[in-house]
Coordinates of N, CA and C in Angstrom, one line a residue:
X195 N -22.1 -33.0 -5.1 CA -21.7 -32.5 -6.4 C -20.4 -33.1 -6.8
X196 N -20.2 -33.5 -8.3 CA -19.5 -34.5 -8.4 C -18.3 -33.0 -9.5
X197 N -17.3 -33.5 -8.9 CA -16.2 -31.8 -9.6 C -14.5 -32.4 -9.5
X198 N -13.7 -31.6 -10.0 CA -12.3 -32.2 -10.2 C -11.8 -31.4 -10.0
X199 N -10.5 -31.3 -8.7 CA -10.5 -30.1 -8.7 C -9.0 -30.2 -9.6
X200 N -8.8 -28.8 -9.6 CA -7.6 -28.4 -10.7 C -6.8 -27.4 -9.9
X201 N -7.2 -27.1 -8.9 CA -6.3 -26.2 -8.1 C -7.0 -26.0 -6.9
X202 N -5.3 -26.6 -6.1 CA -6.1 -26.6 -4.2 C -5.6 -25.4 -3.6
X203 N -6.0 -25.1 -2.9 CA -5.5 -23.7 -1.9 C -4.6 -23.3 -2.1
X204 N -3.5 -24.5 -1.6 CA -2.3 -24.1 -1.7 C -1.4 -23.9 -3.0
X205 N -1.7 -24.5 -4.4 CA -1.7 -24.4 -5.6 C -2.0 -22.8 -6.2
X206 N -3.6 -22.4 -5.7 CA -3.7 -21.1 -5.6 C -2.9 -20.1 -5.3
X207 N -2.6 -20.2 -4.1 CA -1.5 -19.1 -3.2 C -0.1 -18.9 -4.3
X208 N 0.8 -20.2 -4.4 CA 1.6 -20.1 -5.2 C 1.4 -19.1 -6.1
X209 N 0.7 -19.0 -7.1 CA 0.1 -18.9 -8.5 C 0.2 -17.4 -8.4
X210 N -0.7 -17.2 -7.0 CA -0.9 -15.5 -7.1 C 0.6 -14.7 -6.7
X211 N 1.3 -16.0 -5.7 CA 2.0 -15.1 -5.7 C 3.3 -14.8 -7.0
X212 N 3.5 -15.9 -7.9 CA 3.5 -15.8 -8.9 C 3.2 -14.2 -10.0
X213 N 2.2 -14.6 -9.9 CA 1.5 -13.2 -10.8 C 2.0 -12.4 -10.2
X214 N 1.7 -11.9 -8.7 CA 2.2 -10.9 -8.2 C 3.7 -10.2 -8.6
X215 N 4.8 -11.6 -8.5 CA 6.0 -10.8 -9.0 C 6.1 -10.6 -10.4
X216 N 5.4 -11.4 -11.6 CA 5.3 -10.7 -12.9 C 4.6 -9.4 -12.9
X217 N 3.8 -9.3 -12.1 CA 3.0 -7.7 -12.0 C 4.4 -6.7 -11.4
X218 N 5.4 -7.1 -10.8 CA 6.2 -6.1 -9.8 C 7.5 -6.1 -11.0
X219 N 7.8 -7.0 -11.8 CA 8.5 -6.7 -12.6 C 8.7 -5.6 -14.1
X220 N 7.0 -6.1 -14.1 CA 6.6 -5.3 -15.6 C 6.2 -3.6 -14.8
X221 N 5.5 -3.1 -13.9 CA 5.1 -2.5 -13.2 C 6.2 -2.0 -11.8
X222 N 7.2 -2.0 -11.9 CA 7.4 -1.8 -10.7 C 7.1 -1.2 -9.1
X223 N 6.3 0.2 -9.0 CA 6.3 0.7 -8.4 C 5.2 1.5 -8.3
X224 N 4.0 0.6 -9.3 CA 3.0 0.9 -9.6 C 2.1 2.4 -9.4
X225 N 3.2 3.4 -9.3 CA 2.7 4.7 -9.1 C 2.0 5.6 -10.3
X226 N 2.1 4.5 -11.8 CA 1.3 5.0 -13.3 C 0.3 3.4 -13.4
X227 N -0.1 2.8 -12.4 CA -0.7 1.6 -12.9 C -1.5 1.6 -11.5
X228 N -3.1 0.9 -12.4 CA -4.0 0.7 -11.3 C -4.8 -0.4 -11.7
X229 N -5.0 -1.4 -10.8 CA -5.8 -2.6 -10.4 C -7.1 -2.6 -10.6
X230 N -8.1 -3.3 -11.5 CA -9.3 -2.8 -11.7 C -9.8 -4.3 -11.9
X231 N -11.0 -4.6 -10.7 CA -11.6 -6.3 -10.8 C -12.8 -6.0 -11.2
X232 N -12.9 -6.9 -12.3 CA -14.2 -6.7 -13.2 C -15.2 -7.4 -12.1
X233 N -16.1 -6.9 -11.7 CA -17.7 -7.5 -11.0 C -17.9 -8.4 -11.6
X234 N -18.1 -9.4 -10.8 CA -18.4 -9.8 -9.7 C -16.9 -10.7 -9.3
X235 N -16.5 -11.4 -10.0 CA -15.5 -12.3 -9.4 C -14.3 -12.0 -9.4
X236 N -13.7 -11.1 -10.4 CA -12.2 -10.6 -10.6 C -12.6 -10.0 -9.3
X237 N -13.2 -9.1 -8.7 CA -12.9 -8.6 -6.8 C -12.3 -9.0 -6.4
X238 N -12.5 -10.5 -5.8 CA -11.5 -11.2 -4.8 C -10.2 -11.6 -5.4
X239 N -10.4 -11.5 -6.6 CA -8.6 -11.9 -7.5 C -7.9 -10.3 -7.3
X240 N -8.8 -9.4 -7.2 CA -7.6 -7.9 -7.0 C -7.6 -7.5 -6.2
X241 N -8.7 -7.7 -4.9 CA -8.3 -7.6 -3.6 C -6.9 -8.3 -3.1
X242 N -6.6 -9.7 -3.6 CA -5.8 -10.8 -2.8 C -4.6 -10.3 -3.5
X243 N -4.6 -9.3 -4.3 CA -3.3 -9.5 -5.2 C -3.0 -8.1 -4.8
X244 N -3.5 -7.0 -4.1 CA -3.1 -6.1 -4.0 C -2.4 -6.6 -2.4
X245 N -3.0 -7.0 -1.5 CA -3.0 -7.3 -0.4 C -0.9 -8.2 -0.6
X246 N -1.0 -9.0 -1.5 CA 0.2 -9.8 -1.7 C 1.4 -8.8 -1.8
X247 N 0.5 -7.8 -2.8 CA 1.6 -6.9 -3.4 C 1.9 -6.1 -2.3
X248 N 1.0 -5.1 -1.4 CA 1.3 -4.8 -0.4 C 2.3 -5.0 0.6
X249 N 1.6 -6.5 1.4 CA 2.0 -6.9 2.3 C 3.2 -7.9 2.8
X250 N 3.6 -8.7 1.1 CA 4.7 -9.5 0.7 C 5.5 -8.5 0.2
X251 N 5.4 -7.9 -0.6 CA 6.4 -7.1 -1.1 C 6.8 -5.8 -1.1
X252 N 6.0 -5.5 0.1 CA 6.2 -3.9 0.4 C 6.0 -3.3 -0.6
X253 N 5.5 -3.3 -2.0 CA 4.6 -1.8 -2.5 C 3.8 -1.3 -2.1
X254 N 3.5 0.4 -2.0 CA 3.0 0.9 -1.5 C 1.8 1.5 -2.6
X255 N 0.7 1.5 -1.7 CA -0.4 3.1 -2.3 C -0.6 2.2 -3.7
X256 N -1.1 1.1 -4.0 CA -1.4 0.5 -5.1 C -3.3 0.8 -5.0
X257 N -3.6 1.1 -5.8 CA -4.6 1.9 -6.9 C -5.6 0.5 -7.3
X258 N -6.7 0.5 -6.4 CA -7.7 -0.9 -6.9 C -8.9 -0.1 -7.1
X259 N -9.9 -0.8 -8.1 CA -10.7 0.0 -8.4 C -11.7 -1.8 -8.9
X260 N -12.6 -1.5 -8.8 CA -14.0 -2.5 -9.4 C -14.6 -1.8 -10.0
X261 N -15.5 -2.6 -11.2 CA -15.6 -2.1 -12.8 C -16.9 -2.7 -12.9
X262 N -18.1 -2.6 -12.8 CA -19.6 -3.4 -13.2 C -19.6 -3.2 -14.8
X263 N -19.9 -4.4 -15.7 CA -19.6 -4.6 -16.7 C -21.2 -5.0 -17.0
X264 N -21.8 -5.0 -16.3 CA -23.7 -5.7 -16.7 C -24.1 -5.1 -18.2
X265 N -23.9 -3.5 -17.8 CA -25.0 -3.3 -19.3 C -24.0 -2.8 -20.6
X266 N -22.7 -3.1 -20.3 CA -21.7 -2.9 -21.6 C -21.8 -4.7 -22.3
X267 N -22.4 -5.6 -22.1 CA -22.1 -6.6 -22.2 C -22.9 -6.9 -23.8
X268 N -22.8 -7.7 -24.8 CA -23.3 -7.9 -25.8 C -24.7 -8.7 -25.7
X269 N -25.0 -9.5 -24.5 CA -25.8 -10.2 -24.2 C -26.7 -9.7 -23.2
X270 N -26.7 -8.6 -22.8 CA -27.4 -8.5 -21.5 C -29.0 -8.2 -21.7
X271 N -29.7 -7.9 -23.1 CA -30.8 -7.9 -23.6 C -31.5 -9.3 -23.8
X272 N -30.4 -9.9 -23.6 CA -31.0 -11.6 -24.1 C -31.4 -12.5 -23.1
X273 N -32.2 -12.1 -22.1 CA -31.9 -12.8 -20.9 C -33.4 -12.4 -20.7
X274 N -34.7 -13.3 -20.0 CA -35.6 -12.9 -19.5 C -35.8 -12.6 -17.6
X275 N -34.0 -13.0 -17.2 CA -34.4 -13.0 -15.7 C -33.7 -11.3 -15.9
X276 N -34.5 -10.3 -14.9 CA -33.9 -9.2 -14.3 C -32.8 -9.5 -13.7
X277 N -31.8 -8.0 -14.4 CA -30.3 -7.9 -14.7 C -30.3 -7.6 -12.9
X278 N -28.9 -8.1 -12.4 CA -28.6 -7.3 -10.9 C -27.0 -6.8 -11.4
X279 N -27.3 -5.3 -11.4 CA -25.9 -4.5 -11.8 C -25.4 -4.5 -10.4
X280 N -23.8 -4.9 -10.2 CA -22.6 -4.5 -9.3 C -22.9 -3.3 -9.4
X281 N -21.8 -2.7 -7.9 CA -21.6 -1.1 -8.0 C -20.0 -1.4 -8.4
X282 N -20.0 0.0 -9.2 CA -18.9 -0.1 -9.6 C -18.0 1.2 -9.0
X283 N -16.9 1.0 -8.3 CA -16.1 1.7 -7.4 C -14.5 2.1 -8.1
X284 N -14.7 3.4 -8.6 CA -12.9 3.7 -9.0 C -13.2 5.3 -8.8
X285 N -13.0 5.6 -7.9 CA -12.6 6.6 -7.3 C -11.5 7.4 -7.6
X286 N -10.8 7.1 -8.8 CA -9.8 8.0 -9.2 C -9.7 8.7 -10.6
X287 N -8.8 8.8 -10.9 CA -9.0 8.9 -12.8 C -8.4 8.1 -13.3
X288 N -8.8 7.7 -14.5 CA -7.9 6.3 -15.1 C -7.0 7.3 -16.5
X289 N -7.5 7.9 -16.4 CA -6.6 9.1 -17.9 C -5.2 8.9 -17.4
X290 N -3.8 8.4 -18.7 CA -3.1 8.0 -18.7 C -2.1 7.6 -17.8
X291 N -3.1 6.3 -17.4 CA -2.4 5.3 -16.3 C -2.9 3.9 -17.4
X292 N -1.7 3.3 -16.4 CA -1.7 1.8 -16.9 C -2.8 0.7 -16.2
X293 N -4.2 0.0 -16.7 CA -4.9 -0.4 -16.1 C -4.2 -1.6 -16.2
X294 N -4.5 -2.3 -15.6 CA -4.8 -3.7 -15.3 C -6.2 -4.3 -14.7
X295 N -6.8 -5.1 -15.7 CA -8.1 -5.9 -15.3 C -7.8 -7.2 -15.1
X296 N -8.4 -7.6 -14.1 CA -8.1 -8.6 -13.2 C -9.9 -9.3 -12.9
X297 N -9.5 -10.5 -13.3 CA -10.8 -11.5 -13.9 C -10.3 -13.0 -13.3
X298 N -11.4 -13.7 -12.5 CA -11.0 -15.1 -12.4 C -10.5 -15.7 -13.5
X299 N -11.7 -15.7 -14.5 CA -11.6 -16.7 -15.5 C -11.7 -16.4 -17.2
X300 N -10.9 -16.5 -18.0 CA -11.6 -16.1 -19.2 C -11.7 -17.0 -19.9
X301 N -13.3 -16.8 -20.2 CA -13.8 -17.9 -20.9 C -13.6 -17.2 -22.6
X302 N -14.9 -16.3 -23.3 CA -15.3 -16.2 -24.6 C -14.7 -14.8 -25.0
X303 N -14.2 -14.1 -23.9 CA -13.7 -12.6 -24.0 C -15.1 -11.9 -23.9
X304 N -16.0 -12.0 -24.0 CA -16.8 -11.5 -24.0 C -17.0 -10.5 -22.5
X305 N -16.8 -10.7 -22.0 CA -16.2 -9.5 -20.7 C -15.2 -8.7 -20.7
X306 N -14.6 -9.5 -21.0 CA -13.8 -8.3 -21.1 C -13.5 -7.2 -22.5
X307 N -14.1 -7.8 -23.5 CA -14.9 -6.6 -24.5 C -15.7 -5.5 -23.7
X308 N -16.6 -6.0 -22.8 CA -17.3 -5.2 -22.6 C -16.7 -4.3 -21.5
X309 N -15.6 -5.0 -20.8 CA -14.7 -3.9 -19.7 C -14.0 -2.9 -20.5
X310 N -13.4 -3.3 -22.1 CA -12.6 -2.5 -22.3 C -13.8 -0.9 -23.0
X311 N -15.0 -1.4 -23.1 CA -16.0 -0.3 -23.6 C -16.5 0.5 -22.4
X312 N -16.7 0.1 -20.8 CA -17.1 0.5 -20.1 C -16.1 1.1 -18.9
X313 N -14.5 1.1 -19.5 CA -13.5 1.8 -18.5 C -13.6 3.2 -19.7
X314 N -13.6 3.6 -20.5 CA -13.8 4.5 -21.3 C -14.7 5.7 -20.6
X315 N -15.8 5.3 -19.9 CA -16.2 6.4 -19.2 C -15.2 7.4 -17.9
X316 N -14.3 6.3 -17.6 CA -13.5 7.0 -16.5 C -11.8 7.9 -17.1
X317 N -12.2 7.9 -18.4 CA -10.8 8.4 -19.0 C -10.2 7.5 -20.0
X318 N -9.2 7.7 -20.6 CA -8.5 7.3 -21.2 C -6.9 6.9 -21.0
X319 N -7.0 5.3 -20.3 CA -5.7 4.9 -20.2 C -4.5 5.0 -21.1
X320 N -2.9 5.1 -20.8 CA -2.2 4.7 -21.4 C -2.1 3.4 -22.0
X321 N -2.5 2.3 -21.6 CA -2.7 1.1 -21.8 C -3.1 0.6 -20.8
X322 N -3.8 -1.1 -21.3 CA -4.3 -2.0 -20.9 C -3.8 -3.4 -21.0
X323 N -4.4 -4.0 -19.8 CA -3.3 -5.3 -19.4 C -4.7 -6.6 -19.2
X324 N -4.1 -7.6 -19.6 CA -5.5 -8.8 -18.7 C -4.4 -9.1 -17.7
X325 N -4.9 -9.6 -16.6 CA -4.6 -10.4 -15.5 C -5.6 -11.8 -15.1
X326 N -5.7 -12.8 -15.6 CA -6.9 -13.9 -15.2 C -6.0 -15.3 -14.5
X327 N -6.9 -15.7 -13.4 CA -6.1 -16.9 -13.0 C -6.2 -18.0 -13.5
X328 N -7.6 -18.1 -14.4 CA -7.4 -19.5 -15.4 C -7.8 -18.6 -16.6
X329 N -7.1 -19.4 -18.0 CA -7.4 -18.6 -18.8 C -8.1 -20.4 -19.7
X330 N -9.6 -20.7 -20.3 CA -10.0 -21.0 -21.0 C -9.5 -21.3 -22.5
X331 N -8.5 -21.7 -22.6 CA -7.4 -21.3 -23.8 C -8.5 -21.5 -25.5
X332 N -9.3 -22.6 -25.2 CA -10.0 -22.8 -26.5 C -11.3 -22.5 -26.9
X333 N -12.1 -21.6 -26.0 CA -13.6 -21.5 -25.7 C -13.9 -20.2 -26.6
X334 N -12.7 -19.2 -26.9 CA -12.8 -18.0 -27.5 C -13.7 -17.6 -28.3
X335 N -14.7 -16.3 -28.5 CA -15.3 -16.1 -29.0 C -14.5 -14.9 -30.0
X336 N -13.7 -14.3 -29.1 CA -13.3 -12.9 -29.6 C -12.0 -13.2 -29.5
X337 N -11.0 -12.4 -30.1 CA -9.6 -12.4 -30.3 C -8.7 -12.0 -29.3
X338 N -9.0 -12.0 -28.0 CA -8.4 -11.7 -26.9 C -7.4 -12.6 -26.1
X339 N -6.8 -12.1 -25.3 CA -5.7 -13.0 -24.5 C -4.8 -12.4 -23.5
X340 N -5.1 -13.0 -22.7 CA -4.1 -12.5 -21.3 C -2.8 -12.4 -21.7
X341 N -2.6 -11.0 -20.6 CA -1.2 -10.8 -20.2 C -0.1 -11.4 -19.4
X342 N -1.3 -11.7 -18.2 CA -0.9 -12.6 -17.4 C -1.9 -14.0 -16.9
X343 N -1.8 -15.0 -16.6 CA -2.2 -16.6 -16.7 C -1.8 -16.9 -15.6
X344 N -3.1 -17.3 -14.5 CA -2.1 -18.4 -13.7 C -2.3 -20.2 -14.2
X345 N -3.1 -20.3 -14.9 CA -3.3 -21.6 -15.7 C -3.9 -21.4 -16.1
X346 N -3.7 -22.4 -17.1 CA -4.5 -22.6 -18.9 C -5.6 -23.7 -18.4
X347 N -6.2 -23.9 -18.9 CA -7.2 -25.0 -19.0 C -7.8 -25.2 -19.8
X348 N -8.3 -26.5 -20.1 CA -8.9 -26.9 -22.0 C -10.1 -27.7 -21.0
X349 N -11.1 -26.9 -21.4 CA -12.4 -27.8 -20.7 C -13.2 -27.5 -21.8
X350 N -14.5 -28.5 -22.1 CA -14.7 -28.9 -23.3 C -16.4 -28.2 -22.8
X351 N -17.1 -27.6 -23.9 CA -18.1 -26.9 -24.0 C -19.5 -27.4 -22.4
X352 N -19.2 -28.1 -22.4 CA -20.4 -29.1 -21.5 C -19.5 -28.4 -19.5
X353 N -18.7 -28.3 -20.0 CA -17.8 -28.4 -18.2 C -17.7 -27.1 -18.1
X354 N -17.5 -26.1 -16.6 CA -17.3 -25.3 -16.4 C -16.4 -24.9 -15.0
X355 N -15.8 -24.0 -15.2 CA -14.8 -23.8 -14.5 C -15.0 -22.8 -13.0
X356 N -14.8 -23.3 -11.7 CA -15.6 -22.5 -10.7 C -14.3 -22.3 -10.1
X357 N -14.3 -21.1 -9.9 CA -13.4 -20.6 -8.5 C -14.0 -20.2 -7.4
X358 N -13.7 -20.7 -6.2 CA -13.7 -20.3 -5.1 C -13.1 -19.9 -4.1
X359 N -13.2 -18.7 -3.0 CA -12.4 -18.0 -2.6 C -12.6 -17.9 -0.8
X360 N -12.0 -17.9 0.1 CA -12.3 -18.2 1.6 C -12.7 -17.1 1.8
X361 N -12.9 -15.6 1.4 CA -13.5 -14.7 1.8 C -15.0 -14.7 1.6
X362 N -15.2 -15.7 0.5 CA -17.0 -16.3 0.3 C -17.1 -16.7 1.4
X363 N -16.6 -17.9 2.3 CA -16.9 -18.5 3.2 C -16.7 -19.7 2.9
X364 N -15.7 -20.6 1.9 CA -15.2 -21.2 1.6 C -13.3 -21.6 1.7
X365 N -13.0 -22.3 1.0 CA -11.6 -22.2 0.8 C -11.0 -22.0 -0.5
X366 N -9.6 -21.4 -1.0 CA -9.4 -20.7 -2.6 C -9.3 -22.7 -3.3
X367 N -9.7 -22.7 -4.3 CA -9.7 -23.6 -4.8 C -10.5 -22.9 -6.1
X368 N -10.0 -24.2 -7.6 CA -10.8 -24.4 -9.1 C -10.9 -25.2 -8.9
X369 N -12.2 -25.5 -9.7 CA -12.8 -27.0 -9.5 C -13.6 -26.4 -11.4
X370 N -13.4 -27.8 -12.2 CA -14.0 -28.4 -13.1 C -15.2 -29.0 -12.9
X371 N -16.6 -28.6 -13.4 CA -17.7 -29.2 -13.3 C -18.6 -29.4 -14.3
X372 N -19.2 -30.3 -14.0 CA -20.1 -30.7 -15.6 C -21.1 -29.9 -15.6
X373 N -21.7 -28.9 -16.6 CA -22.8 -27.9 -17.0 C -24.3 -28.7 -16.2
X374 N -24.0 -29.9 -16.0 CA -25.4 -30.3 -15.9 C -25.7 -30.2 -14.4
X375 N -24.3 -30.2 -14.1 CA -24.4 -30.3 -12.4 C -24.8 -28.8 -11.9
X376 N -24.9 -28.8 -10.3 CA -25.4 -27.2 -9.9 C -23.8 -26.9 -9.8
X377 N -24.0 -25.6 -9.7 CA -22.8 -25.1 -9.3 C -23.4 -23.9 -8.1

């Protein structure tokens, strides 16, 4: 498979840890704010980032939660293969706390429309935050935009953007790839 990458391991690590301290800045002590990884892929971005936050910077008792987004989605009727819904895990209440959604990649917003319609079931936040490690900057469908970015990237309708994570059974790396190719 022919791919480019845009971000090696170690590029990754940086980045999150990065985020991590703009999350500890704006959030301090995260005792009114909770972590929430949109299914399927934002998981391993809010697992690694709570773990950072944790275990690099000594916050404690940080609040992660996963959010299945399948049937809030605008598209999910339009598809003839059978839908596979995530389980979705938040065990707490989200009524006035500060979320944070945490997403590999945003491409069209179109997920995260449908996360901000499907965290509604668990309460009503004080506010809402994006967290994404690449942000799509020109692909937009909807008027949306991160809070926080670990890179921008301008990839042109035909290319797509893959993250990969060593807890797959891989190494953390983005890689650029042509639509035509497998991913």
């Amino acid at each position: 498979m022919n791919q480019k990458v845009l971000l090696t391991s170690k590029e990754v690590n940086i980045i999150l840890n990065r985020l991590a301290c703009q999350l500890i800045e704006k959030h301090l002590d995260f005792s009114e704010t909770i972590l929430i990884g949109i299914q399927p892929r934002g998981t391993f971005l809010a697992k690694r980032l709570k773990s950072i936050l944790e275990n690099d910077y000594q916050v404690p008792n940080i609040k992660i939660g996963f959010l299945d987004i399948t049937f809030f989605r605008d598209d999910f009727r339009r598809t003839d293969k059978p839908l596979e819904a995530n389980i979705t895990k938040i065990d707490f209440l989200v009524e006035n706390k500060k979320v944070i959604f945490v997403d590999d990649v945003l491409y069209t917003g179109r997920s995260i429309r449908a996360a901000l319609t499907a965290i509604q079931s668990f309460g009503r936040p004080s506010g809402i935050e994006l967290l994404t490690l690449i942000d799509r900057r020109f692909s937009r469908d909807l008027p949306i935009q991160p809070d926080y970015r670990g890179r921008q990237v301008d990839a042109i309708n035909d290319e797509k953007v893959k993250v990969t994570w060593a807890e797959q059974g891989g190494e953390d790396g983005v890689f650029l790839i042509n639509n035509n190719q497998q991913i």
